[in-house]
mmCIF file of C-alpha atoms in Angstrom:
data_model
loop_
_atom_site.group_PDB
_atom_site.id
_atom_site.type_symbol
_atom_site.label_atom_id
_atom_site.label_comp_id
_atom_site.label_asym_id
_atom_site.label_seq_id
_atom_site.Cartn_x
_atom_site.Cartn_y
_atom_site.Cartn_z
ATOM 1 C CA MET A 79 94.580 85.106 87.635
ATOM 2 C CA ALA A 80 98.219 85.087 86.610
ATOM 3 C CA ILE A 81 100.610 87.839 87.644
ATOM 4 C CA LYS A 82 101.566 89.756 84.497
ATOM 5 C CA ASP A 83 102.104 93.339 85.724
ATOM 6 C CA LEU A 84 104.390 94.250 88.623
ATOM 7 C CA LEU A 85 104.951 97.753 89.977
ATOM 8 C CA VAL A 86 107.976 98.301 92.218
ATOM 9 C CA HIS A 87 108.605 101.470 94.186
ATOM 10 C CA LEU A 88 112.263 102.498 94.060
ATOM 11 C CA ASP A 89 114.124 105.158 96.010
ATOM 12 C CA GLU A 90 117.696 106.117 96.901
ATOM 13 C CA THR A 91 118.031 103.771 99.891
ATOM 14 C CA PRO A 92 120.153 100.565 99.844
ATOM 15 C CA ALA A 93 117.027 98.493 100.495
ATOM 16 C CA SER A 94 115.659 99.622 97.131
ATOM 17 C CA ALA A 95 118.138 97.413 95.266
ATOM 18 C CA THR A 96 117.064 94.352 97.274
ATOM 19 C CA ARG A 97 113.446 95.150 96.481
ATOM 20 C CA LEU A 98 114.224 95.427 92.774
ATOM 21 C CA GLN A 99 116.123 92.125 92.695
ATOM 22 C CA ALA A 100 113.200 90.335 94.341
ATOM 23 C CA THR A 101 110.813 91.893 91.830
ATOM 24 C CA LEU A 102 112.918 90.931 88.809
ATOM 25 C CA THR A 103 113.271 87.342 90.034
ATOM 26 C CA LEU A 104 109.513 87.114 90.534
ATOM 27 C CA ALA A 105 108.899 88.644 87.096
ATOM 28 C CA THR A 106 111.123 86.036 85.481
ATOM 29 C CA SER A 107 109.165 83.227 87.153
ATOM 30 C CA CYS A 108 105.791 84.694 86.160
ATOM 31 C CA GLY A 109 106.661 86.133 82.760
ATOM 32 C CA ALA A 110 105.545 89.532 84.034
ATOM 33 C CA GLN A 111 106.172 93.095 82.910
ATOM 34 C CA VAL A 112 107.928 95.273 85.510
ATOM 35 C CA THR A 113 107.390 98.989 85.986
ATOM 36 C CA ALA A 114 109.608 100.959 88.364
ATOM 37 C CA LEU A 115 108.065 103.987 90.063
ATOM 38 C CA TYR A 116 110.243 106.736 91.522
ATOM 39 C CA LEU A 117 108.490 109.437 93.541
ATOM 40 C CA ILE A 118 110.041 112.886 93.883
ATOM 41 C CA ALA A 119 108.862 114.978 96.824
ATOM 42 C CA GLU A 120 108.503 118.694 96.265
ATOM 43 C CA PRO A 121 110.352 120.756 98.905
ATOM 44 C CA PHE A 122 108.651 121.342 102.211
ATOM 45 C CA LEU A 123 109.730 123.902 104.772
ATOM 46 C CA PRO A 124 107.999 123.733 108.158
ATOM 47 C CA GLY A 125 106.627 127.018 109.347
ATOM 48 C CA VAL A 126 106.077 128.713 105.993
ATOM 49 C CA GLY A 127 102.399 127.852 105.916
ATOM 50 C CA GLY A 128 100.871 127.948 102.469
ATOM 51 C CA ARG A 129 103.455 130.305 100.994
ATOM 52 C CA HIS A 130 105.258 129.157 97.881
ATOM 53 C CA LEU A 131 108.997 128.690 97.734
ATOM 54 C CA PRO A 132 110.971 130.872 95.346
ATOM 55 C CA ALA A 133 110.718 129.478 91.820
ATOM 56 C CA GLU A 134 114.493 129.149 91.467
ATOM 57 C CA LEU A 135 114.787 127.146 94.688
ATOM 58 C CA LEU A 136 111.941 124.907 93.606
ATOM 59 C CA ARG A 137 113.592 124.295 90.220
ATOM 60 C CA GLU A 138 116.902 123.435 91.866
ATOM 61 C CA HIS A 139 115.277 121.006 94.248
ATOM 62 C CA LEU A 140 113.312 119.257 91.510
ATOM 63 C CA ALA A 141 116.377 119.113 89.256
ATOM 64 C CA HIS A 142 118.288 117.398 92.069
ATOM 65 C CA GLY A 143 115.397 114.966 92.531
ATOM 66 C CA GLU A 144 115.282 114.236 88.816
ATOM 67 C CA ALA A 145 119.020 113.569 88.713
ATOM 68 C CA GLU A 146 118.777 111.247 91.709
ATOM 69 C CA ALA A 147 115.826 109.453 90.095
ATOM 70 C CA GLU A 148 117.688 109.012 86.822
ATOM 71 C CA ALA A 149 120.691 107.487 88.568
ATOM 72 C CA VAL A 150 118.513 104.986 90.432
ATOM 73 C CA LEU A 151 116.440 104.142 87.361
ATOM 74 C CA ALA A 152 119.487 103.782 85.098
ATOM 75 C CA SER A 153 120.940 101.245 87.524
ATOM 76 C CA ALA A 154 117.559 99.499 87.654
ATOM 77 C CA ARG A 155 117.426 99.253 83.863
ATOM 78 C CA ALA A 156 120.874 97.661 83.819
ATOM 79 C CA ASP A 157 119.811 95.124 86.462
ATOM 80 C CA ALA A 158 116.671 94.334 84.463
ATOM 81 C CA GLU A 159 118.705 93.731 81.317
ATOM 82 C CA ARG A 160 120.874 91.233 83.193
ATOM 83 C CA HIS A 161 117.669 89.402 84.104
ATOM 84 C CA GLY A 162 116.475 89.483 80.495
ATOM 85 C CA THR A 163 113.618 91.803 81.473
ATOM 86 C CA THR A 164 112.555 95.104 79.962
ATOM 87 C CA LEU A 165 111.913 97.714 82.636
ATOM 88 C CA ALA A 166 109.358 100.482 82.167
ATOM 89 C CA VAL A 167 109.909 103.526 84.378
ATOM 90 C CA ILE A 168 107.662 106.216 85.803
ATOM 91 C CA ARG A 169 108.764 109.390 87.561
ATOM 92 C CA ALA A 170 106.131 111.280 89.512
ATOM 93 C CA SER A 171 106.508 114.379 91.662
ATOM 94 C CA GLY A 172 104.237 116.126 94.100
ATOM 95 C CA PRO A 173 103.915 117.407 97.654
ATOM 96 C CA LEU A 174 105.120 114.923 100.249
ATOM 97 C CA ASP A 175 101.597 114.274 101.543
ATOM 98 C CA ARG A 176 100.360 113.498 98.017
ATOM 99 C CA LEU A 177 102.969 110.858 97.173
ATOM 100 C CA PRO A 178 100.968 107.965 98.698
ATOM 101 C CA GLN A 179 98.014 108.791 96.461
ATOM 102 C CA LEU A 180 100.287 108.989 93.418
ATOM 103 C CA LEU A 181 101.570 105.517 94.221
ATOM 104 C CA ALA A 182 98.026 104.181 94.709
ATOM 105 C CA ARG A 183 96.910 105.652 91.377
ATOM 106 C CA HIS A 184 99.687 103.902 89.471
ATOM 107 C CA ALA A 185 99.136 100.670 91.424
ATOM 108 C CA ARG A 186 95.518 100.367 90.304
ATOM 109 C CA CYS A 187 96.497 99.076 86.866
ATOM 110 C CA THR A 188 98.924 96.399 88.058
ATOM 111 C CA ASP A 189 98.537 92.928 89.536
ATOM 112 C CA LEU A 190 100.893 93.475 92.463
ATOM 113 C CA THR A 191 102.816 96.412 93.918
ATOM 114 C CA ILE A 192 106.142 95.832 95.670
ATOM 115 C CA VAL A 193 107.139 98.324 98.349
ATOM 116 C CA GLY A 194 109.726 98.333 101.112
ATOM 117 C CA GLN A 195 109.397 98.151 104.872
ATOM 118 C CA ALA A 196 109.448 101.644 106.347
ATOM 119 C CA ASP A 197 112.773 102.833 107.743
ATOM 120 C CA LEU A 198 112.805 106.407 108.984
ATOM 121 C CA ALA A 199 116.509 106.189 109.829
ATOM 122 C CA ALA A 200 117.487 105.404 106.233
ATOM 123 C CA HIS A 201 116.534 108.640 104.493
ATOM 124 C CA GLY A 202 114.487 110.706 106.894
ATOM 125 C CA VAL A 203 111.140 109.866 105.263
ATOM 126 C CA ASP A 204 108.411 107.827 106.933
ATOM 127 C CA ASP A 205 107.284 105.411 104.211
ATOM 128 C CA THR A 206 104.404 103.998 106.265
ATOM 129 C CA ALA A 207 101.880 106.095 104.338
ATOM 130 C CA LEU A 208 103.199 104.739 101.038
ATOM 131 C CA ILE A 209 102.842 101.160 102.256
ATOM 132 C CA GLU A 210 99.334 101.800 103.540
ATOM 133 C CA ALA A 211 98.252 103.408 100.259
ATOM 134 C CA ALA A 212 99.671 100.502 98.253
ATOM 135 C CA PHE A 213 97.042 98.116 99.638
ATOM 136 C CA MET A 214 94.433 100.329 101.320
ATOM 137 C CA ASP A 215 93.802 102.805 98.499
ATOM 138 C CA SER A 216 94.784 100.988 95.309
ATOM 139 C CA GLY A 217 92.251 98.168 95.181
ATOM 140 C CA ARG A 218 95.220 95.858 94.595
ATOM 141 C CA PRO A 219 97.444 93.726 96.839
ATOM 142 C CA ALA A 220 100.879 94.919 97.909
ATOM 143 C CA LEU A 221 103.983 92.932 98.729
ATOM 144 C CA VAL A 222 106.130 94.519 101.434
ATOM 145 C CA VAL A 223 109.795 93.496 101.342
ATOM 146 C CA PRO A 224 111.717 93.675 104.644
ATOM 147 C CA ARG A 225 114.747 95.940 105.097
ATOM 148 C CA GLN A 226 116.959 93.121 106.328
ATOM 149 C CA GLY A 227 117.832 89.877 104.591
ATOM 150 C CA PRO A 228 117.173 88.540 101.098
ATOM 151 C CA ALA A 229 113.636 88.102 99.816
ATOM 152 C CA VAL A 230 112.985 84.668 98.300
ATOM 153 C CA LEU A 231 110.505 85.091 95.467
ATOM 154 C CA PRO A 232 108.574 83.238 94.298
ATOM 155 C CA PRO A 233 108.185 81.709 97.750
ATOM 156 C CA ARG A 234 109.084 78.119 98.531
ATOM 157 C CA ARG A 235 107.124 78.039 101.800
ATOM 158 C CA ALA A 236 104.237 80.371 102.618
ATOM 159 C CA ILE A 237 101.927 81.078 105.530
ATOM 160 C CA VAL A 238 98.387 82.389 105.102
ATOM 161 C CA ALA A 239 96.853 84.134 108.123
ATOM 162 C CA TRP A 240 93.171 83.278 108.414
ATOM 163 C CA ASP A 241 90.544 84.800 110.684
ATOM 164 C CA GLY A 242 87.464 84.394 108.502
ATOM 165 C CA SER A 243 87.318 88.099 107.664
ATOM 166 C CA ARG A 244 86.672 89.778 104.333
ATOM 167 C CA GLU A 245 90.216 91.138 104.269
ATOM 168 C CA ALA A 246 91.765 87.742 104.971
ATOM 169 C CA ALA A 247 89.671 86.143 102.234
ATOM 170 C CA ARG A 248 90.719 88.815 99.751
ATOM 171 C CA ALA A 249 94.395 88.415 100.634
ATOM 172 C CA ALA A 250 94.307 84.622 100.322
ATOM 173 C CA ASN A 251 92.674 84.808 96.920
ATOM 174 C CA ASP A 252 94.956 87.599 95.675
ATOM 175 C CA ALA A 253 97.948 85.492 96.681
ATOM 176 C CA ILE A 254 96.897 82.340 94.789
ATOM 177 C CA PRO A 255 99.264 82.944 91.824
ATOM 178 C CA LEU A 256 102.185 83.077 94.279
ATOM 179 C CA LEU A 257 100.905 80.231 96.441
ATOM 180 C CA GLN A 258 100.644 77.981 93.391
ATOM 181 C CA LEU A 259 104.407 78.341 92.957
ATOM 182 C CA ALA A 260 105.182 77.389 96.566
ATOM 183 C CA GLU A 261 106.180 73.892 97.661
ATOM 184 C CA PHE A 262 104.267 74.189 100.940
ATOM 185 C CA VAL A 263 101.488 76.497 102.164
ATOM 186 C CA LEU A 264 100.296 76.587 105.761
ATOM 187 C CA VAL A 265 96.975 78.197 106.663
ATOM 188 C CA VAL A 266 97.271 79.425 110.241
ATOM 189 C CA ASP A 267 94.093 79.970 112.239
ATOM 190 C CA ALA A 268 94.770 81.356 115.707
ATOM 191 C CA ARG A 269 91.116 81.620 116.704
ATOM 192 C CA ASP A 270 88.762 79.158 118.273
ATOM 193 C CA ALA A 271 86.820 77.192 115.668
ATOM 194 C CA GLY A 272 83.823 79.220 114.554
ATOM 195 C CA ASP A 273 81.633 79.969 111.592
ATOM 196 C CA HIS A 274 84.565 80.317 109.201
ATOM 197 C CA PRO A 275 86.852 77.335 109.819
ATOM 198 C CA GLY A 276 90.207 77.413 108.111
ATOM 199 C CA ALA A 277 89.460 73.993 106.581
ATOM 200 C CA GLU A 278 87.145 75.672 104.080
ATOM 201 C CA LEU A 279 89.934 77.969 102.928
ATOM 202 C CA VAL A 280 92.350 75.050 102.625
ATOM 203 C CA ALA A 281 89.837 73.203 100.442
ATOM 204 C CA HIS A 282 89.456 76.301 98.256
ATOM 205 C CA LEU A 283 93.213 76.643 97.848
ATOM 206 C CA VAL A 284 93.665 72.960 97.073
ATOM 207 C CA ARG A 285 91.098 73.261 94.285
ATOM 208 C CA HIS A 286 93.420 75.926 92.856
ATOM 209 C CA GLU A 287 96.327 73.447 92.969
ATOM 210 C CA VAL A 288 97.899 75.006 96.054
ATOM 211 C CA LYS A 289 99.674 72.532 98.348
ATOM 212 C CA ALA A 290 97.935 73.794 101.480
ATOM 213 C CA GLU A 291 97.256 72.411 104.934
ATOM 214 C CA LEU A 292 95.697 73.812 108.088
ATOM 215 C CA ARG A 293 97.212 74.441 111.484
ATOM 216 C CA GLN A 294 95.144 75.658 114.422
ATOM 217 C CA VAL A 295 97.437 77.628 116.740
ATOM 218 C CA ALA A 296 96.511 78.512 120.288
ATOM 219 C CA GLY A 297 97.273 82.121 121.188
ATOM 220 C CA ARG A 298 98.415 81.373 124.735
ATOM 221 C CA GLY A 299 98.075 85.060 125.539
ATOM 222 C CA SER A 300 100.285 86.199 122.664
ATOM 223 C CA GLY A 301 99.222 88.764 120.112
ATOM 224 C CA ILE A 302 98.305 87.621 116.610
ATOM 225 C CA ALA A 303 101.335 89.337 115.087
ATOM 226 C CA GLU A 304 103.694 87.505 117.435
ATOM 227 C CA ILE A 305 101.995 84.183 116.666
ATOM 228 C CA LEU A 306 102.269 84.678 112.915
ATOM 229 C CA LEU A 307 105.893 85.802 112.949
ATOM 230 C CA ALA A 308 106.878 82.973 115.307
ATOM 231 C CA GLN A 309 105.125 80.456 113.056
ATOM 232 C CA ALA A 310 106.845 81.904 109.990
ATOM 233 C CA HIS A 311 110.213 81.528 111.703
ATOM 234 C CA ALA A 312 109.491 77.996 112.900
ATOM 235 C CA ASP A 313 108.440 76.866 109.418
ATOM 236 C CA ALA A 314 111.187 78.780 107.565
ATOM 237 C CA ALA A 315 108.518 80.586 105.556
ATOM 238 C CA ASP A 316 109.455 82.891 102.670
ATOM 239 C CA LEU A 317 106.083 84.674 102.519
ATOM 240 C CA LEU A 318 103.302 85.707 104.869
ATOM 241 C CA VAL A 319 99.857 86.475 103.428
ATOM 242 C CA MET A 320 97.348 88.444 105.465
ATOM 243 C CA GLY A 321 94.524 90.936 105.298
ATOM 244 C CA GLY A 322 95.553 94.545 105.816
ATOM 245 C CA TYR A 323 93.502 96.653 108.164
ATOM 246 C CA GLY A 324 93.263 100.393 108.677
ATOM 247 C CA HIS A 325 90.934 102.643 110.631
ATOM 248 C CA SER A 326 91.012 105.675 108.364
ATOM 249 C CA ARG A 327 92.467 106.931 105.113
ATOM 250 C CA LEU A 328 93.727 110.015 106.904
ATOM 251 C CA ARG A 329 97.500 109.777 107.290
ATOM 252 C CA GLU A 330 97.454 110.694 110.963
ATOM 253 C CA MET A 331 95.265 107.726 111.880
ATOM 254 C CA MET A 332 97.108 104.513 112.727
ATOM 255 C CA LEU A 333 96.866 101.154 111.007
ATOM 256 C CA GLY A 334 95.168 98.279 112.738
ATOM 257 C CA GLY A 335 97.260 96.852 115.581
ATOM 258 C CA THR A 336 98.198 93.532 113.974
ATOM 259 C CA THR A 337 99.014 95.137 110.619
ATOM 260 C CA ARG A 338 101.142 97.792 112.277
ATOM 261 C CA SER A 339 102.993 95.272 114.419
ATOM 262 C CA ILE A 340 103.759 93.046 111.427
ATOM 263 C CA LEU A 341 105.068 96.031 109.465
ATOM 264 C CA GLU A 342 107.360 96.999 112.330
ATOM 265 C CA HIS A 343 108.768 93.552 113.106
ATOM 266 C CA MET A 344 108.545 91.611 109.834
ATOM 267 C CA SER A 345 111.563 89.600 108.707
ATOM 268 C CA LEU A 346 110.060 88.076 105.550
ATOM 269 C CA PRO A 347 108.004 89.454 102.649
ATOM 270 C CA VAL A 348 104.362 90.050 103.527
ATOM 271 C CA LEU A 349 101.498 90.244 101.045
ATOM 272 C CA PHE A 350 98.759 92.557 102.299
ATOM 273 C CA SER A 351 95.364 92.986 100.712
ATOM 274 C CA HIS A 352 92.348 95.020 101.765
#
């Protein structure tokens, strides 16, 4: 299936502009519509329990959030025009703990959601829950763009992580429209050969006109995340594709170890699917 609808999450951080540029470039290559989503958190004061804030204070806070959103979205519209793309915009507000579900709801009617790598130091908000919701709760894949460095989209060289699991199979198939645009795709299998050899996935991708080949990589005691990121660096990859794992939809539960490690240490865009 072709990529025709992209949703990009924007915020007030510098990394947001990089994320938007990557999205617009991808949209141009795919002929896709782009929608920018800006989430406004309602004020939260620790220690007040369930009591409501004064109405005037709430209005002031939301007005500030709306003004900040409009500034970011106005700049995004101008960038889209320079790319020859029309940008649709959505503003949504709610309690901080409800923002991930708002993002997931809007993501369900798109082909791919683009979010940024979490950076608590940037604006005091832990975006990990937003990233998790983008691929765990939406039913759609999510592309996570790293904080540092440019994102090359569509990718020239891509790596697909394969372990024979349902999640890995879903991610590989969701990524086919991007993989078809790449010059080189490497399927990396870091397990011992088993019931789901990576050769079967390579054959499937090749039938979809993806220039794919298989590489069996020995772990040598390293974790899977380290293996994948090292392979991506060695092959100058622009994209990593992998299944996203989580143990619970409750925010306080942690993501699967490999997923979490990739999110913390990634240096290239990663497509997650669940």
